[in-house]
Tab-separated table of C-alpha atoms in Angstrom:
chain	number	residue	atom	x	y	z
K	1	MET	CA	-23.045	-3.182	17.157
K	2	ASP	CA	-26.248	-3.162	18.785
K	3	ALA	CA	-27.901	0.198	17.666
K	4	ASP	CA	-25.554	2.640	20.359
K	5	ALA	CA	-24.208	-0.445	22.198
K	6	LEU	CA	-21.605	-2.816	21.597
K	7	ARG	CA	-21.967	-5.807	23.566
K	8	THR	CA	-19.110	-8.458	23.984
K	9	GLN	CA	-21.443	-12.630	23.242
K	10	SER	CA	-18.376	-15.084	23.038
K	11	PHE	CA	-14.450	-15.256	23.434
K	12	GLU	CA	-13.159	-17.484	21.694
K	13	GLU	CA	-8.594	-18.670	21.990
K	14	TRP	CA	-6.759	-18.774	18.127
K	15	LYS	CA	-3.712	-21.032	19.313
K	16	SER	CA	-3.312	-21.152	15.566
K	17	PHE	CA	-2.430	-20.085	12.377
K	18	GLU	CA	-4.880	-21.589	10.450
K	19	VAL	CA	-7.355	-21.207	12.559
K	20	PHE	CA	-6.452	-17.566	12.388
K	21	GLU	CA	-6.691	-18.208	8.747
K	22	SER	CA	-10.203	-19.645	9.580
K	23	ALA	CA	-11.924	-16.625	11.605
K	24	LEU	CA	-10.641	-14.518	8.063
K	25	ALA	CA	-12.477	-16.852	6.030
K	26	MET	CA	-15.314	-15.908	7.291
K	27	PRO	CA	-18.406	-14.680	5.266
K	28	GLY	CA	-19.152	-11.063	5.908
K	29	ALA	CA	-19.560	-8.679	7.072
K	30	TRP	CA	-17.533	-7.646	9.796
K	31	VAL	CA	-14.635	-5.244	10.575
K	32	ALA	CA	-11.634	-6.601	13.233
K	33	GLY	CA	-9.345	-5.144	15.105
K	34	ILE	CA	-6.019	-7.050	14.819
K	35	ASP	CA	-3.112	-6.172	16.862
K	36	PHE	CA	0.324	-6.975	14.667
K	37	PRO	CA	1.485	-3.478	13.225
K	38	PHE	CA	0.089	-3.972	9.036
K	39	GLY	CA	3.145	-1.906	7.481
K	40	GLN	CA	6.572	-0.790	8.059
K	41	ALA	CA	7.877	2.467	8.193
K	42	ARG	CA	7.887	4.687	4.680
K	43	ARG	CA	11.832	5.620	5.576
K	44	PHE	CA	12.483	1.865	5.791
K	45	ILE	CA	10.444	0.362	3.097
K	46	GLU	CA	11.792	2.980	-0.004
K	47	THR	CA	16.020	2.362	1.666
K	48	ILE	CA	15.780	-1.149	1.435
K	49	GLY	CA	14.008	-1.066	-1.645
K	50	TRP	CA	11.277	-2.804	-0.969
K	51	PRO	CA	8.528	-2.908	-3.342
K	52	SER	CA	6.346	0.996	-3.254
K	53	THR	CA	2.995	-0.055	-2.875
K	54	TRP	CA	1.759	-2.039	0.863
K	55	ALA	CA	0.677	-4.910	-0.887
K	56	ALA	CA	3.924	-5.282	-2.440
K	57	TYR	CA	5.926	-4.827	0.060
K	58	VAL	CA	4.239	-7.513	1.885
K	59	HIS	CA	4.269	-10.200	-0.816
K	60	HIS	CA	7.761	-9.334	-1.189
K	61	ALA	CA	8.272	-10.134	2.896
K	62	GLY	CA	6.470	-13.479	2.901
K	63	GLN	CA	8.582	-14.527	-0.148
K	64	LEU	CA	11.867	-14.167	1.690
K	65	GLY	CA	10.374	-16.937	4.875
K	66	ARG	CA	10.435	-16.310	8.608
K	67	THR	CA	14.931	-16.373	8.270
K	68	GLY	CA	15.323	-14.626	5.316
K	69	PHE	CA	12.902	-11.514	6.059
K	70	ARG	CA	15.258	-11.846	10.146
K	71	GLU	CA	18.688	-11.600	7.437
K	72	ALA	CA	16.770	-9.065	5.637
K	73	LEU	CA	16.082	-6.947	8.476
K	74	ASN	CA	19.245	-7.353	10.853
K	75	ARG	CA	21.276	-6.778	7.045
K	76	TYR	CA	19.838	-3.394	7.296
K	77	LYS	CA	21.104	-2.496	10.745
K	78	GLU	CA	24.304	-3.685	10.058
K	79	ASN	CA	26.004	-0.464	9.658
K	80	ARG	CA	24.052	1.778	10.694
K	81	ILE	CA	23.917	4.819	13.587
K	82	ALA	CA	23.447	4.295	16.499
K	83	GLY	CA	19.419	5.270	16.823
K	84	ASP	CA	19.003	5.000	12.933
K	85	LYS	CA	18.924	1.814	12.606
K	86	GLU	CA	14.597	0.488	13.320
K	87	HIS	CA	12.432	3.252	11.966
K	88	ARG	CA	8.747	4.149	13.125
K	89	ARG	CA	5.841	4.820	11.227
K	90	ALA	CA	3.318	7.735	11.735
K	91	THR	CA	0.843	6.337	13.579
K	92	ASP	CA	4.008	4.174	15.753
K	93	GLU	CA	5.295	7.885	17.313
K	94	ALA	CA	1.587	9.136	18.158
K	95	ALA	CA	1.034	6.287	19.564
K	96	GLY	CA	4.649	5.253	21.888
K	97	SER	CA	4.704	2.003	19.636
K	98	VAL	CA	7.889	0.465	19.549
K	99	SER	CA	9.522	0.124	15.373
K	100	PRO	CA	8.503	-3.127	13.565
K	101	GLN	CA	11.370	-3.786	12.341
K	102	LYS	CA	11.969	-4.890	16.065
K	103	LEU	CA	13.233	-9.048	16.472
K	104	TYR	CA	13.945	-9.218	19.673
K	105	GLY	CA	11.733	-7.672	23.113
K	106	VAL	CA	8.220	-7.576	22.584
K	107	PRO	CA	9.039	-8.707	18.508
K	108	VAL	CA	6.327	-6.651	16.528
K	109	GLY	CA	8.951	-7.467	13.448
K	110	LEU	CA	7.938	-11.120	13.283
K	111	MET	CA	4.588	-10.480	14.100
K	112	PHE	CA	4.595	-7.826	11.115
K	113	PHE	CA	5.305	-10.800	9.126
K	114	GLU	CA	3.175	-13.107	10.377
K	115	GLY	CA	0.221	-11.428	10.170
K	116	ALA	CA	0.483	-8.669	7.243
K	117	PRO	CA	0.739	-11.119	4.512
K	118	ARG	CA	-2.274	-13.384	5.565
K	119	LEU	CA	-4.197	-10.950	5.599
K	120	LEU	CA	-3.519	-10.000	2.181
K	121	ALA	CA	-3.497	-14.447	0.859
K	122	ALA	CA	-7.094	-13.364	2.998
K	123	GLY	CA	-8.453	-10.695	-0.104
K	124	VAL	CA	-9.531	-8.661	3.478
K	125	SER	CA	-10.207	-4.484	2.986
K	126	ILE	CA	-7.850	-2.647	4.792
K	127	PRO	CA	-9.000	0.790	4.532
K	128	HIS	CA	-6.270	3.370	3.075
K	129	LEU	CA	-4.027	0.104	2.827
K	130	HIS	CA	-5.782	-2.742	0.412
K	131	CYS	CA	-8.980	-3.216	-1.532
K	132	GLY	CA	-10.108	-6.960	-0.566
K	133	ASP	CA	-13.972	-7.966	-0.159
K	134	PRO	CA	-15.691	-4.387	1.519
K	135	GLN	CA	-17.338	-7.686	3.290
K	136	ARG	CA	-14.195	-8.351	5.531
K	137	ILE	CA	-12.169	-5.211	6.634
K	138	ALA	CA	-10.247	-5.637	9.183
K	139	VAL	CA	-8.287	-1.771	10.888
K	140	GLU	CA	-4.857	-1.915	13.082
K	141	ALA	CA	-5.665	-2.305	16.834
K	142	TYR	CA	-3.336	-1.664	19.568
K	143	PRO	CA	-4.896	-1.849	23.253
K	144	GLY	CA	-1.922	-0.112	24.339
K	145	VAL	CA	-3.244	3.015	23.486
K	146	LEU	CA	-6.482	2.012	24.364
K	147	ALA	CA	-5.704	1.776	28.259
K	148	ARG	CA	-3.224	4.068	28.731
K	149	GLN	CA	-6.631	7.251	27.714
K	150	HIS	CA	-8.449	5.336	31.009
K	151	ILE	CA	-5.548	4.414	33.338
K	152	GLY	CA	-2.600	5.803	32.262
K	153	ARG	CA	0.728	4.025	32.707
K	154	ARG	CA	-0.368	1.530	34.948
K	155	SER	CA	0.639	-2.123	33.838
K	156	TYR	CA	-2.779	-4.425	34.198
K	157	LYS	CA	-0.693	-7.613	32.534
K	158	ASN	CA	2.682	-10.095	31.521
K	159	ASP	CA	2.701	-12.755	29.163
K	160	THR	CA	3.146	-15.804	31.864
K	161	ARG	CA	0.632	-15.691	32.818
K	162	LYS	CA	2.182	-16.770	36.652
K	163	LYS	CA	4.204	-13.646	36.803
K	164	GLN	CA	0.673	-11.221	36.767
K	165	THR	CA	0.268	-9.574	40.269
K	166	VAL	CA	-3.175	-9.014	42.064
K	167	ASP	CA	-2.307	-4.738	41.198
K	168	GLN	CA	-2.855	-5.648	37.791
K	169	HIS	CA	-5.775	-7.142	37.892
K	170	GLU	CA	-6.860	-4.538	40.872
K	171	ALA	CA	-5.966	-1.657	36.807
K	172	ARG	CA	-7.492	-4.629	34.885
K	173	ARG	CA	-11.128	-3.790	36.453
K	174	ASP	CA	-9.898	-0.793	36.530
K	175	LEU	CA	-9.718	-0.747	33.038
K	176	LEU	CA	-12.584	-2.428	32.525
K	177	GLN	CA	-14.999	-0.186	35.047
K	178	ALA	CA	-13.340	3.105	33.189
K	179	LEU	CA	-13.668	1.949	29.511
K	180	ARG	CA	-17.461	1.253	30.355
K	181	GLU	CA	-17.968	4.574	32.156
K	182	GLU	CA	-15.965	6.823	29.797
K	183	ALA	CA	-16.933	4.796	26.679
K	184	PRO	CA	-20.550	6.995	25.697
K	185	ARG	CA	-18.822	10.463	26.072
K	186	ARG	CA	-15.120	8.839	24.006
K	187	TYR	CA	-16.233	6.868	21.066
K	188	GLY	CA	-20.085	7.180	20.720
K	189	PHE	CA	-20.934	3.887	21.882
K	190	SER	CA	-21.404	2.182	25.225
K	191	ILE	CA	-20.337	-0.691	26.388
K	192	VAL	CA	-22.453	-4.111	27.273
K	193	ALA	CA	-20.033	-6.107	29.424
K	194	PRO	CA	-21.268	-10.153	30.212
K	195	GLY	CA	-20.428	-10.470	34.201
K	196	ASP	CA	-17.456	-13.115	34.518
K	197	LEU	CA	-15.562	-10.584	32.383
K	198	CYS	CA	-16.910	-7.169	35.378
K	199	ASP	CA	-16.010	-10.090	37.708
K	200	ASP	CA	-12.549	-11.749	36.996
K	201	PRO	CA	-11.281	-9.981	33.448
K	202	GLY	CA	-8.180	-11.583	32.032
K	203	ALA	CA	-5.669	-9.742	30.941
K	204	ASP	CA	-6.723	-11.655	26.247
K	205	HIS	CA	-9.514	-11.293	27.114
K	206	ILE	CA	-9.293	-7.047	28.113
K	207	ASP	CA	-6.745	-6.383	25.699
K	208	ALA	CA	-10.079	-8.906	23.119
K	209	LEU	CA	-12.587	-6.063	23.889
K	210	LEU	CA	-9.968	-3.370	23.181
K	211	CYS	CA	-9.646	-4.772	20.428
K	212	ALA	CA	-12.439	-4.759	19.452
K	213	VAL	CA	-13.456	-1.095	20.777
K	214	GLN	CA	-11.245	0.313	17.726
K	215	ALA	CA	-13.465	-1.789	15.556
K	216	ALA	CA	-16.135	-0.686	16.504
K	217	TRP	CA	-15.435	3.496	16.446
K	218	ALA	CA	-13.077	2.643	13.153
K	219	TRP	CA	-17.020	0.864	11.986
K	220	ARG	CA	-19.048	3.671	13.079
K	221	GLN	CA	-15.858	6.436	10.908
K	222	ARG	CA	-16.400	4.380	7.718
K	223	GLY	CA	-17.729	7.549	6.667
K	224	GLU	CA	-15.033	9.518	8.036
K	225	ARG	CA	-11.889	8.043	6.134
K	226	PHE	CA	-12.305	5.490	9.342
K	227	GLY	CA	-10.943	7.661	11.394
K	228	ALA	CA	-8.744	8.322	10.357
K	229	PRO	CA	-6.786	11.927	9.464
K	230	GLU	CA	-6.672	13.150	5.877
K	231	THR	CA	-2.645	12.723	5.856
K	232	VAL	CA	-2.735	8.953	6.700
K	233	ASP	CA	0.342	7.521	5.281
K	234	GLN	CA	-0.766	5.293	2.096
K	235	LEU	CA	2.770	3.532	2.290
K	236	GLU	CA	2.649	3.332	6.311
K	237	GLY	CA	-0.842	2.099	7.476
K	238	TRP	CA	-2.481	3.819	10.787
K	239	ILE	CA	-3.279	2.502	14.072
K	240	ALA	CA	-7.414	2.878	14.511
K	241	ASN	CA	-7.602	4.874	17.679
K	242	PRO	CA	-9.541	8.175	18.634
K	243	HIS	CA	-6.850	9.657	20.868
K	244	LEU	CA	-4.051	9.649	18.106
K	245	ALA	CA	-2.963	12.764	16.072
K	246	VAL	CA	-0.596	11.579	12.843
K	247	THR	CA	0.643	14.726	10.926
K	248	VAL	CA	2.623	13.762	8.105
K	249	PRO	CA	2.567	14.371	4.583
K	250	ARG	CA	-0.028	12.195	2.833
K	251	ARG	CA	1.746	9.618	0.432
K	252	GLY	CA	1.330	6.573	-1.772
K	253	HIS	CA	-2.031	4.702	-3.825
K	254	GLY	CA	-4.025	3.306	-0.964
K	255	PRO	CA	-8.233	2.491	-1.976
K	256	SER	CA	-10.128	5.098	-1.383
K	257	PRO	CA	-12.007	4.121	1.871
K	258	HIS	CA	-15.527	6.183	1.076
K	259	GLU	CA	-15.364	3.580	-2.146
K	260	ILE	CA	-14.729	0.666	0.692
K	261	ASP	CA	-18.056	2.231	2.303
K	262	ARG	CA	-20.186	2.639	-1.075
K	263	LYS	CA	-20.014	-1.472	-1.509
K	264	HIS	CA	-21.347	-1.780	1.889
K	265	LYS	CA	-24.553	-0.062	1.361
K	266	GLY	CA	-26.660	-2.042	1.951
K	267	SER	CA	-26.119	-4.310	4.082
K	268	ARG	CA	-27.616	-5.052	6.846
K	269	SER	CA	-25.685	-7.777	10.130
K	270	GLU	CA	-22.736	-6.097	11.692
K	271	ARG	CA	-20.162	-8.115	12.839
K	272	VAL	CA	-16.794	-7.081	14.862
K	273	PHE	CA	-14.635	-9.529	16.409
K	274	ALA	CA	-11.032	-8.714	17.853
K	275	ASP	CA	-7.899	-10.705	17.965
K	276	GLY	CA	-6.192	-9.686	21.088
């Protein structure tokens, strides 16, 4: 962040969990927007009988191992009626995202399993979920919900590069242009992107930029709960996005964003990075 501008400076690909862990361990001050579900639905946690705090149930999930985690989620669904097998968080319903229990198709349940325990182990702060190092802050990002605000339901990517189409490439160009034009009004800052990104915006680059926008927006709202609604469920977490309205009773005992912000006083450096 440079005054009222978010400037993209570099793009790094993290192709292993070890590199991701090293990035989370980098000294702050920074804020990261990361694209996987940080939490599970309260209904799932309470029904399955997992620990009643974010840190405790994330630790428990990690201790199960990948196979044990799969088995626990599959057993949970076995005798439940259709439509009541996978639960969504309030923020998922607002964003139109799938349940963080999902293991197939888009396996966001496995993304949670691999990601959330690493956030916990890294000791980062997650507003409304976990008080860690106040100089290293992670917020949950979701590129798709931001993209829909700018280009509607147009498809702009395919995870298999060979299947990406000309129409998707044009959609990414339109998305980047709309994002840059509308950012001052929507997010309160401009976006400065390098020429190579503007000329050939790859899907991973666009998603990383969208995550960075959400991280930057949340950081600028740090005095106002990092932009989260007062009703955010502190067991489930929330997606940092100015377009989402989450209306559920606030429950649980998460960290105070004002406490995190007080620890930031006096810090002169701000850096935003994102994992697409």
